[in-house]
Coordinates of C-alpha atoms in Angstrom, one line a residue:
Chain A
M1 CA 109.8 98.5 66.0
D2 CA 112.9 96.0 66.4
D3 CA 111.9 92.8 68.0
A4 CA 112.7 93.8 71.4
A5 CA 111.1 96.6 71.3
A6 CA 107.8 94.6 70.2
A7 CA 108.5 91.6 73.7
R8 CA 107.8 95.2 76.0
G9 CA 104.7 95.7 74.4
E10 CA 103.7 98.8 71.9
K11 CA 103.8 102.1 73.0
L12 CA 100.3 103.4 72.7
S13 CA 100.8 106.0 69.4
S14 CA 98.5 107.6 66.5
G15 CA 99.1 104.1 64.4
N16 CA 98.2 101.5 66.8
V17 CA 94.6 103.8 69.1
N18 CA 92.2 102.4 66.7
H19 CA 92.7 99.1 66.2
L20 CA 92.7 98.8 70.2
I21 CA 89.6 100.6 70.8
D22 CA 88.4 98.9 67.7
S23 CA 89.4 94.9 68.8
V24 CA 87.6 95.2 71.9
D25 CA 84.2 95.4 73.7
C26 CA 84.7 95.7 77.1
F27 CA 87.7 98.0 79.0
L28 CA 88.2 97.1 82.7
F29 CA 89.8 100.1 84.6
D30 CA 92.1 99.9 86.9
C31 CA 90.7 103.3 89.1
D32 CA 93.5 104.1 91.8
G33 CA 96.4 105.3 89.4
V34 CA 94.0 104.7 86.0
I35 CA 91.4 107.2 87.0
W36 CA 91.9 109.3 89.7
K37 CA 95.2 109.7 92.7
G38 CA 93.3 109.5 96.2
D39 CA 90.6 112.1 95.4
T40 CA 91.8 113.8 92.5
L41 CA 91.0 113.0 89.2
I42 CA 93.5 111.7 86.8
D43 CA 93.4 115.3 84.5
G44 CA 91.5 113.9 81.1
S45 CA 90.2 110.1 82.6
K46 CA 86.9 110.8 82.5
E47 CA 86.3 112.8 78.8
A48 CA 88.6 108.3 77.7
L49 CA 85.2 107.3 79.9
D50 CA 82.6 109.3 78.4
M51 CA 84.8 108.8 74.7
L52 CA 84.9 105.0 75.1
R53 CA 81.2 104.7 76.2
S54 CA 79.9 106.7 72.6
K55 CA 81.7 104.0 70.4
G56 CA 79.3 101.7 72.5
K57 CA 82.0 100.0 75.1
K58 CA 81.5 98.6 78.2
L59 CA 83.0 99.6 81.0
V60 CA 83.9 98.1 83.4
F61 CA 85.3 99.4 87.0
V62 CA 87.9 96.5 89.3
T63 CA 89.4 98.0 91.5
N64 CA 91.8 96.3 94.7
N65 CA 91.2 98.7 97.4
S66 CA 88.6 96.9 99.6
R67 CA 88.0 100.5 102.2
R68 CA 84.2 101.2 99.5
S69 CA 81.3 99.3 99.0
R70 CA 80.1 98.9 95.6
S71 CA 77.5 101.7 96.5
Q72 CA 80.1 104.1 98.6
Y73 CA 82.4 103.7 94.7
A74 CA 79.8 105.0 93.1
K75 CA 79.1 107.3 94.9
K76 CA 82.6 108.1 94.7
F77 CA 82.7 108.4 91.3
L78 CA 79.8 110.9 90.9
S79 CA 81.6 113.4 93.0
L80 CA 84.0 113.0 90.4
G81 CA 81.1 113.5 87.8
I82 CA 81.8 110.3 86.0
P83 CA 77.9 108.4 86.5
V84 CA 78.7 104.6 87.0
T85 CA 76.3 101.6 87.9
Q86 CA 76.9 99.7 91.0
D87 CA 76.8 96.9 88.9
E88 CA 80.1 98.6 86.6
I89 CA 82.2 98.3 90.0
F90 CA 84.0 95.4 91.3
S91 CA 85.9 95.6 93.9
S92 CA 87.8 93.5 96.5
S93 CA 85.5 93.5 98.9
F94 CA 82.7 92.3 96.9
A95 CA 84.5 89.7 95.3
A96 CA 85.5 89.0 99.2
A97 CA 81.5 88.1 100.2
M98 CA 81.5 86.3 96.3
Y99 CA 83.8 84.0 97.5
L100 CA 82.2 83.3 100.4
K101 CA 79.3 82.2 98.4
L102 CA 80.7 80.5 95.4
I103 CA 82.0 78.3 98.6
D104 CA 78.8 78.1 100.3
F105 CA 80.1 79.5 103.6
P106 CA 77.7 78.5 106.3
P107 CA 75.5 81.9 107.2
A108 CA 75.1 80.7 110.7
K109 CA 79.1 81.2 111.0
K110 CA 80.4 84.7 111.3
V111 CA 83.4 86.7 109.1
Y112 CA 85.7 88.6 111.4
V113 CA 87.4 91.5 109.1
I114 CA 90.1 93.6 109.9
G115 CA 89.9 96.6 107.2
E116 CA 87.3 99.0 107.3
E117 CA 83.4 99.6 106.4
G118 CA 83.6 98.1 102.6
I119 CA 84.1 94.4 103.5
L120 CA 81.3 94.3 105.8
E121 CA 78.7 96.4 103.6
E122 CA 79.3 93.6 101.3
L123 CA 79.0 90.8 103.6
K124 CA 76.0 92.1 104.8
L125 CA 74.7 92.3 101.1
A126 CA 75.6 88.7 100.5
G127 CA 73.9 87.8 104.1
F128 CA 77.0 87.2 106.1
T129 CA 77.6 88.0 109.8
G130 CA 81.2 90.3 109.7
I131 CA 82.1 91.3 113.1
G132 CA 86.1 93.2 113.9
G133 CA 86.4 96.2 111.5
P134 CA 85.7 100.1 112.3
E135 CA 84.7 98.8 115.9
D136 CA 87.8 97.1 116.9
G137 CA 90.1 100.0 116.1
K138 CA 89.6 101.1 119.8
K139 CA 89.7 98.1 121.0
T140 CA 93.2 97.6 122.8
A141 CA 94.9 94.3 123.8
E142 CA 96.9 94.1 127.6
F143 CA 98.9 91.5 128.4
K144 CA 97.6 90.9 131.3
A145 CA 98.7 87.8 134.1
N146 CA 95.5 85.5 134.4
S147 CA 93.1 86.7 131.9
L148 CA 92.6 85.0 128.6
F149 CA 92.0 87.5 125.3
E150 CA 88.5 85.9 124.2
H151 CA 87.3 85.6 120.7
D152 CA 84.3 84.2 118.8
K153 CA 84.7 80.2 118.5
S154 CA 82.1 80.5 115.9
V155 CA 84.2 82.6 113.6
G156 CA 84.4 80.5 110.3
A157 CA 86.5 82.4 108.3
V158 CA 88.9 85.8 108.3
V159 CA 89.3 88.8 106.2
V160 CA 92.3 90.9 105.8
G161 CA 91.9 93.5 103.8
L162 CA 93.2 97.3 103.5
D163 CA 92.9 98.5 107.3
Q164 CA 93.7 102.3 108.8
Y165 CA 93.4 101.2 112.2
I166 CA 94.4 98.3 112.5
N167 CA 95.8 97.1 115.3
Y168 CA 97.1 94.9 117.9
Y169 CA 93.8 93.7 119.1
K170 CA 92.6 92.6 115.8
L171 CA 95.8 91.4 115.0
Q172 CA 95.5 88.9 118.5
Y173 CA 92.2 88.6 117.5
G174 CA 92.2 87.6 113.8
T175 CA 95.0 85.0 114.8
L176 CA 93.1 83.6 117.3
C177 CA 90.9 82.6 114.7
I178 CA 92.8 81.1 112.2
R179 CA 94.6 79.6 114.4
E180 CA 92.5 77.9 117.0
N181 CA 89.1 77.9 115.0
P182 CA 88.6 74.4 113.5
G183 CA 88.6 74.8 108.9
C184 CA 89.0 78.9 110.0
L185 CA 89.4 80.5 105.8
F186 CA 91.9 83.2 105.5
I187 CA 91.3 85.4 103.3
A188 CA 92.9 88.9 101.4
T189 CA 91.1 91.4 99.7
N190 CA 93.9 91.2 97.6
R191 CA 98.0 91.7 98.4
D192 CA 99.2 95.4 96.9
A193 CA 102.1 96.4 99.0
V194 CA 101.6 100.3 98.8
G195 CA 98.7 102.4 97.1
H196 CA 97.7 106.1 96.5
M197 CA 95.6 106.2 99.3
T198 CA 96.2 109.6 98.7
D199 CA 96.9 112.1 95.6
L200 CA 100.5 113.3 97.1
Q201 CA 102.2 110.1 98.2
E202 CA 102.1 106.1 98.4
W203 CA 100.4 104.1 101.7
P204 CA 101.2 100.9 103.1
G205 CA 98.1 98.6 101.1
A206 CA 96.6 95.3 102.0
G207 CA 100.1 94.0 101.3
C208 CA 101.0 94.7 104.4
M209 CA 98.2 94.3 106.8
V210 CA 97.7 90.4 105.0
A211 CA 101.5 90.1 105.2
A212 CA 101.3 91.1 109.4
I213 CA 98.5 87.6 109.2
C214 CA 100.7 85.5 107.2
G215 CA 103.8 86.3 109.8
A216 CA 102.2 85.3 112.9
T217 CA 99.3 82.9 111.5
E218 CA 102.1 80.9 108.9
K219 CA 100.0 80.4 107.0
E220 CA 99.3 81.7 103.3
P221 CA 95.8 83.4 102.4
V222 CA 93.2 82.8 100.0
V223 CA 93.7 85.9 97.4
V224 CA 90.5 87.5 95.5
G225 CA 91.3 90.6 94.5
K226 CA 94.0 91.2 91.5
P227 CA 95.5 89.6 90.5
A228 CA 94.1 86.0 91.4
T229 CA 91.7 85.2 89.4
F230 CA 88.6 85.3 91.2
M231 CA 86.9 88.1 90.3
M232 CA 87.4 87.3 86.4
D233 CA 85.9 84.4 86.3
F234 CA 82.9 86.1 88.3
L235 CA 82.4 88.8 85.5
L236 CA 83.2 86.5 82.5
E237 CA 79.9 84.6 84.4
K238 CA 78.0 88.0 84.6
F239 CA 79.0 89.7 81.1
K240 CA 79.5 86.7 79.0
I241 CA 82.1 88.4 77.2
S242 CA 84.4 86.9 74.7
T243 CA 88.7 88.1 77.0
S244 CA 89.8 88.1 73.0
R245 CA 87.5 91.0 73.4
M246 CA 88.2 92.7 76.6
C247 CA 90.8 95.3 77.6
M248 CA 92.6 95.9 81.3
V249 CA 93.8 99.2 81.8
G250 CA 96.1 99.5 85.0
D251 CA 98.9 101.0 86.6
R252 CA 100.4 98.0 88.3
L253 CA 102.4 95.2 86.4
D254 CA 101.4 92.7 89.7
T255 CA 98.5 93.2 89.7
D256 CA 96.3 94.6 86.8
I257 CA 98.4 93.7 84.0
L258 CA 99.1 90.3 85.2
F259 CA 95.4 90.5 85.7
G260 CA 94.5 90.6 82.5
Q261 CA 97.2 88.8 81.1
N262 CA 96.6 85.3 83.4
A263 CA 92.6 86.3 81.9
G264 CA 93.9 86.0 78.1
C265 CA 92.6 90.0 77.7
K266 CA 94.1 92.5 76.6
T267 CA 96.0 94.7 78.7
L268 CA 97.3 98.5 78.9
L269 CA 99.3 100.1 81.1
V270 CA 99.2 103.4 82.3
F271 CA 102.2 106.1 84.1
S272 CA 99.7 107.7 86.2
G273 CA 100.1 105.7 89.0
V274 CA 102.5 102.9 90.7
T275 CA 104.5 101.9 87.9
T276 CA 107.0 104.4 86.0
P277 CA 108.3 104.1 82.9
S278 CA 112.2 104.0 83.9
A279 CA 110.6 100.5 86.9
F280 CA 108.6 99.0 83.8
H281 CA 112.0 99.7 81.1
D282 CA 114.4 98.1 83.6
P283 CA 115.6 94.3 82.7
S284 CA 114.8 93.3 86.2
N285 CA 111.6 94.1 84.6
H286 CA 109.1 91.0 83.0
T287 CA 105.6 91.4 83.0
H288 CA 104.6 93.1 79.7
P289 CA 101.5 95.3 78.5
D290 CA 100.5 95.0 75.1
Y291 CA 100.6 98.1 74.9
Y292 CA 102.3 101.4 78.0
T293 CA 101.5 104.6 77.8
D294 CA 101.2 108.1 79.9
K295 CA 97.7 108.2 81.2
L296 CA 93.9 107.5 79.9
F297 CA 93.3 110.3 78.0
D298 CA 96.2 109.8 75.2
I299 CA 93.4 107.2 73.8
V300 CA 91.4 110.6 73.2
S301 CA 94.6 113.0 71.9
L302 CA 96.3 110.6 69.7
M303 CA 93.0 109.4 68.1
Chain B
M1 CA 116.8 53.6 121.9
D2 CA 116.5 52.2 117.7
D3 CA 118.3 54.4 115.0
A4 CA 115.0 56.5 114.4
A5 CA 114.3 57.3 118.1
A6 CA 118.8 58.5 117.9
A7 CA 118.2 61.1 114.6
R8 CA 115.0 62.7 116.7
G9 CA 118.1 63.5 119.7
E10 CA 117.4 61.6 122.9
K11 CA 115.2 61.7 125.9
L12 CA 116.3 62.7 128.8
S13 CA 117.5 60.3 131.2
S14 CA 118.4 59.6 134.5
G15 CA 121.4 57.7 132.6
N16 CA 122.5 61.0 130.0
V17 CA 121.5 63.6 132.6
N18 CA 125.3 63.7 134.1
H19 CA 126.8 63.8 130.9
L20 CA 125.1 66.4 129.3
I21 CA 126.1 68.6 132.9
D22 CA 129.4 67.7 132.5
S23 CA 130.2 68.4 128.8
V24 CA 128.7 71.7 129.1
D25 CA 130.5 74.8 130.8
C26 CA 128.1 77.3 129.7
F27 CA 124.1 77.1 129.4
L28 CA 121.8 78.9 127.1
F29 CA 118.7 79.5 127.9
D30 CA 115.5 81.2 126.1
C31 CA 113.3 83.4 128.8
D32 CA 109.8 82.5 127.5
G33 CA 108.3 79.2 127.5
V34 CA 111.4 78.0 129.3
I35 CA 111.7 79.8 133.1
W36 CA 108.6 81.6 132.4
K37 CA 105.8 81.6 131.1
G38 CA 104.3 85.5 130.4
D39 CA 104.9 87.1 134.5
T40 CA 104.1 83.6 136.0
L41 CA 107.6 81.5 136.5
I42 CA 107.8 77.7 135.2
D43 CA 107.7 75.5 138.2
G44 CA 111.2 74.3 139.1
S45 CA 113.2 76.6 136.7
K46 CA 114.7 78.4 139.5
E47 CA 115.7 75.1 141.4
A48 CA 117.6 74.2 137.8
L49 CA 119.5 77.7 137.3
D50 CA 120.2 77.1 141.1
M51 CA 121.9 73.7 140.6
L52 CA 123.2 74.5 137.5
R53 CA 125.1 77.8 139.3
S54 CA 126.1 76.0 142.4
K55 CA 128.2 73.3 139.5
G56 CA 130.1 76.5 138.8
K57 CA 128.4 76.5 135.5
K58 CA 127.8 80.0 133.5
L59 CA 124.8 81.0 133.0
V60 CA 123.7 83.2 129.6
F61 CA 119.6 84.1 129.1
V62 CA 119.8 84.7 125.7
T63 CA 115.7 86.0 124.2
N64 CA 114.0 87.3 121.1
N65 CA 111.9 89.7 123.0
S66 CA 112.6 92.8 122.7
R67 CA 109.8 94.7 124.7
R68 CA 112.7 95.4 127.7
S69 CA 116.2 96.3 127.7
R70 CA 118.6 94.3 129.8
S71 CA 118.5 96.4 132.8
Q72 CA 114.8 96.1 132.1
Y73 CA 115.4 92.2 132.1
A74 CA 117.3 91.7 135.0
K75 CA 114.6 93.4 136.6
K76 CA 112.1 91.1 135.9
F77 CA 115.0 88.2 136.7
L78 CA 114.7 89.9 140.4
S79 CA 110.6 90.2 141.4
L80 CA 110.5 85.9 140.1
G81 CA 113.4 85.4 142.8
I82 CA 116.2 85.3 140.4
P83 CA 119.1 87.1 140.7
V84 CA 120.7 87.7 137.4
T85 CA 122.9 90.5 136.5
Q86 CA 122.5 92.6 133.5
D87 CA 125.8 90.7 131.8
E88 CA 124.2 87.5 131.9
I89 CA 121.4 88.6 129.6
F90 CA 121.3 89.5 125.8
S91 CA 118.6 90.2 124.8
S92 CA 117.0 91.0 120.7
S93 CA 116.9 94.9 121.6
F94 CA 120.5 95.0 122.5
A95 CA 121.4 92.4 119.8
A96 CA 119.9 95.7 117.5
A97 CA 122.1 98.3 119.6
M98 CA 125.3 96.4 119.0
Y99 CA 124.8 95.1 114.7
L100 CA 124.6 99.1 113.9
K101 CA 127.6 99.7 116.6
L102 CA 129.6 96.4 114.9
I103 CA 128.9 98.2 111.5
D104 CA 129.5 101.5 112.4
F105 CA 126.1 103.1 111.2
P106 CA 127.2 107.2 111.9
P107 CA 125.2 107.9 115.7
A108 CA 124.6 111.5 113.2
K109 CA 121.4 109.2 111.4
K110 CA 118.8 108.1 113.4
V111 CA 116.8 104.9 113.7
Y112 CA 113.1 105.1 113.4
V113 CA 111.5 102.1 116.0
I114 CA 108.7 100.0 115.6
G115 CA 109.1 98.2 119.4
E116 CA 109.2 99.1 122.6
E117 CA 110.6 101.2 124.9
G118 CA 113.6 98.3 125.3
I119 CA 114.7 99.0 121.9
L120 CA 114.9 102.4 122.4
E121 CA 116.5 101.8 126.4
E122 CA 119.2 99.9 124.0
L123 CA 119.6 102.2 121.5
K124 CA 120.4 105.1 123.7
L125 CA 122.8 103.2 126.1
A126 CA 124.5 102.7 122.8
G127 CA 124.6 105.8 122.1
F128 CA 122.1 106.6 119.3
T129 CA 119.5 108.5 118.7
G130 CA 116.0 106.0 118.1
I131 CA 112.7 107.9 117.1
G132 CA 109.2 106.5 117.0
G133 CA 108.3 103.6 119.6
P134 CA 105.4 103.5 121.9
E135 CA 105.2 107.6 121.9
D136 CA 103.6 107.2 117.9
G137 CA 101.2 104.4 119.3
K138 CA 98.7 107.1 120.1
K139 CA 99.2 108.7 116.0
T140 CA 97.3 108.4 113.4
A141 CA 97.6 108.7 110.4
E142 CA 94.7 110.0 108.1
F143 CA 93.7 110.1 104.4
K144 CA 93.7 113.8 103.3
A145 CA 94.0 115.4 100.3
N146 CA 97.0 117.4 100.0
S147 CA 98.4 116.8 102.8
L148 CA 101.9 115.3 102.9
F149 CA 102.7 112.2 105.8
E150 CA 105.9 113.3 106.2
H151 CA 109.0 111.5 107.0
D152 CA 112.3 112.5 108.6
K153 CA 115.1 111.9 105.8
S154 CA 118.0 111.7 108.3
V155 CA 116.5 108.0 109.4
G156 CA 119.1 105.6 108.6
A157 CA 117.6 102.2 110.1
V158 CA 114.2 101.5 110.8
V159 CA 114.6 98.7 113.7
V160 CA 111.5 96.3 113.7
G161 CA 110.2 94.2 117.1
L162 CA 107.3 93.0 118.9
D163 CA 105.1 96.1 119.3
Q164 CA 101.9 96.0 121.3
Y165 CA 100.4 100.1 120.0
I166 CA 101.3 98.6 116.3
N167 CA 98.8 101.3 114.1
Y168 CA 99.1 102.5 110.5
Y169 CA 101.2 105.2 111.8
K170 CA 104.6 103.3 112.7
L171 CA 103.4 101.0 109.7
Q172 CA 103.1 104.3 106.8
Y173 CA 106.6 106.0 108.5
G174 CA 108.2 102.8 108.9
T175 CA 107.8 102.1 105.4
L176 CA 108.7 105.2 104.3
C177 CA 112.0 105.7 105.5
I178 CA 112.9 102.2 103.9
R179 CA 111.2 103.1 100.6
E180 CA 112.6 106.5 99.9
N181 CA 115.8 107.7 102.8
P182 CA 118.9 106.4 100.4
G183 CA 121.0 103.2 102.1
C184 CA 117.6 103.0 105.4
L185 CA 118.4 99.6 106.6
F186 CA 115.3 97.4 108.0
I187 CA 116.0 95.5 110.5
A188 CA 114.2 92.7 112.1
T189 CA 115.0 91.8 115.9
N190 CA 113.5 89.3 115.3
R191 CA 111.0 86.8 113.1
D192 CA 108.9 84.7 115.9
A193 CA 105.1 84.2 114.7
V194 CA 104.1 83.9 118.4
G195 CA 105.1 84.3 122.0
H196 CA 103.4 84.0 125.6
M197 CA 103.1 87.3 126.3
T198 CA 101.0 86.1 128.5
D199 CA 101.2 83.0 130.4
L200 CA 97.3 81.5 129.5
Q201 CA 97.8 82.2 125.6
E202 CA 100.0 83.1 122.7
W203 CA 100.2 86.7 121.1
P204 CA 101.0 87.7 117.4
G205 CA 105.2 88.2 118.3
A206 CA 108.3 90.2 116.5
G207 CA 107.5 88.0 113.0
C208 CA 103.6 89.7 112.8
M209 CA 104.9 93.4 112.4
V210 CA 108.3 92.9 110.7
A211 CA 106.1 91.0 107.8
A212 CA 103.9 94.1 107.6
I213 CA 107.0 96.2 106.6
C214 CA 107.6 93.0 104.6
G215 CA 104.4 93.7 103.0
A216 CA 104.6 96.6 101.9
T217 CA 108.8 97.8 101.7
E218 CA 108.6 94.3 99.2
K219 CA 111.7 94.4 101.2
E220 CA 114.0 91.7 103.3
P221 CA 115.5 92.7 107.0
V222 CA 118.6 92.1 108.5
V223 CA 118.2 89.9 111.4
V224 CA 119.9 90.1 114.8
G225 CA 117.9 87.7 117.1
K226 CA 117.9 83.8 117.1
P227 CA 117.8 81.8 115.2
A228 CA 120.5 84.3 113.1
T229 CA 123.9 83.8 114.2
F230 CA 124.8 87.0 114.8
M231 CA 124.1 87.0 118.7
M232 CA 126.2 84.2 118.9
D233 CA 129.2 85.1 116.7
F234 CA 128.8 88.8 120.1
L235 CA 128.8 86.5 122.8
L236 CA 131.5 84.2 121.9
E237 CA 134.0 87.3 121.4
K238 CA 132.6 88.0 124.8
F239 CA 132.9 85.0 126.5
K240 CA 135.6 83.4 124.6
I241 CA 134.3 79.4 125.7
S242 CA 134.3 76.6 123.0
T243 CA 130.7 76.1 121.2
S244 CA 130.8 72.8 122.2
R245 CA 131.1 73.0 126.0
M246 CA 127.8 75.4 125.1
C247 CA 124.5 74.2 125.4
M248 CA 121.0 76.1 123.9
V249 CA 118.0 75.3 125.8
G250 CA 114.9 76.3 124.5
D251 CA 111.1 75.8 123.4
R252 CA 111.0 76.4 119.5
L253 CA 112.9 74.2 117.6
D254 CA 112.5 77.5 114.5
T255 CA 114.1 79.7 116.8
D256 CA 116.2 78.1 119.8
I257 CA 117.4 74.9 118.5
L258 CA 118.7 76.4 114.8
F259 CA 120.2 78.8 116.3
G260 CA 122.4 77.1 118.6
Q261 CA 123.0 73.8 116.0
N262 CA 124.0 76.8 113.8
A263 CA 126.5 77.7 116.1
G264 CA 127.7 74.2 116.6
C265 CA 125.8 73.8 120.5
K266 CA 124.5 71.2 122.1
T267 CA 121.0 72.0 122.4
L268 CA 117.6 70.9 125.0
L269 CA 114.1 71.3 124.1
V270 CA 111.6 71.3 127.3
F271 CA 108.2 71.2 126.3
S272 CA 107.5 74.0 128.6
G273 CA 106.7 76.4 125.9
V274 CA 105.5 76.8 121.8
T275 CA 106.4 73.6 120.2
T276 CA 104.1 70.2 121.6
P277 CA 105.7 66.4 121.8
S278 CA 103.1 65.9 119.0
A279 CA 104.7 68.8 116.7
F280 CA 108.1 67.8 117.6
H281 CA 107.1 63.8 117.1
D282 CA 105.6 65.0 113.8
P283 CA 107.1 63.6 110.2
S284 CA 107.2 67.2 109.1
N285 CA 109.6 68.2 112.1
H286 CA 113.5 68.0 110.5
T287 CA 114.9 69.5 113.5
H288 CA 116.0 67.7 115.8
P289 CA 117.3 68.2 119.2
D290 CA 120.7 66.2 121.2
Y291 CA 118.1 65.8 124.4
Y292 CA 114.5 66.7 124.6
T293 CA 112.6 66.8 128.0
D294 CA 109.2 67.9 129.5
K295 CA 110.6 71.2 131.6
L296 CA 114.0 72.3 132.8
F297 CA 113.2 71.3 136.1
D298 CA 113.9 67.6 135.2
I299 CA 117.5 68.5 135.1
V300 CA 116.9 67.8 138.9
S301 CA 114.5 65.7 139.9
L302 CA 117.0 64.0 137.3
M303 CA 120.0 63.7 138.6

């Protein structure tokens, strides 16, 4: 292998797979594009996870998808035949709630949610009052003369994630809170442009809704999901494992691989999701994992 | 007046108003926040327009609001007691259609619209086939396994403007066209963060929907409305008036005043819309009109 190739990372092979596995105690996985696509398991990902568990590796699932809570994610794993405990899951919905805990957000204040059930559920578990979300998906905002669009002045934070039921009502509500409630926080679960919300194609991600609120408020959010380090800091505090003994496995350069690198983890890129081999090898790409391979199952087949 | 004050522009006064009027042959007006707020006329704006017409001044109304076509705008003016011809109106809906004309956009290709009736109407008048818009406001996009969200491969441009009925269906449709149809254009009517869609408060503007599509596509649009110079170039070509004999009157620094300055026009800022005196006088503001005043009617009362 020449130097240029080494700088781009090593292709996973029978020559280096055992070294990777032996040098890591904890594997962090992105889910969408690594374990599954939409509701379809990616071939061999269950076998790969089973093999790593059999070798005593700790597994953690770190997902930017905020639509579900951790318990809803555990159910999804189980429905795909993979037993996972809630403690092994770090979703950006959970991260948003943990961020508010960490900064001592006053529980008397409310949180307006542009997003889905998962965020509301995690907020509730953390002791916060979330409003908006799916409930506001059917509301409309009409431009009527002499009628004021009212918003709750006690909202102290707006959390924005992927929202399949985004509408003008929610955009106006969130915008008013951020623009008019003094000190109101603007928190983004993540800024992924698109994601494999179904197995056959990509859909606009939370980055779409977050950008819409940036566009209307002219403010930038605090991001709690990948590639921001918030989830990793939380995770390290909880598991006390050195990041040099961790490996982040993901399908996205701009979230997963950056997230792993920002924390000092090893990184493994898989081509079963968003990043294509041609985009990865393009000279314009400057994010390089330690290893790359087609799909998670390769760590089994190459052993 | 000291130099610092001069650098910020002159307050309109009985000492300079006649000079302003005498030095200008054509007044360009923003509408929302200058002539009206929502559906309510701003006091005295009709009298000011009447006075300027009586002095033989040419009047042109340049609005970033894409919700209406020029003929719909002419009707709105008339309903407020101000007779205006369609030729005096330059809306960003019209600008989007004229941009496609100018670049010889093939009429066989379709235009997907995230926006309202005005854009579709102007596209039709210019000989283009617009799809989407209000019709797609009631459609939903569900994340179903094995089902593909289909989009028209003949769409060659996506035009994004203010859309009161924005939804995930339209966001996915526009995103797919821009990401997957080769060469598909991304055109923004404008990027105003907010606007006085009703008289009592501001609402998210086209900048919100445009940012959402930027967030999902990771692309930047061609902007045809203020402060981009496209409308001005078109207007100069049509009226053949030197920009030094024009004055742009508006309530926004970042669109109206910049638009006038970019073209070499005189500029007059009014405080009857988005910009407050305190925001204008704040040291962080670096956009300075030639003149500023509370409201349009001041050009009559100060004479």
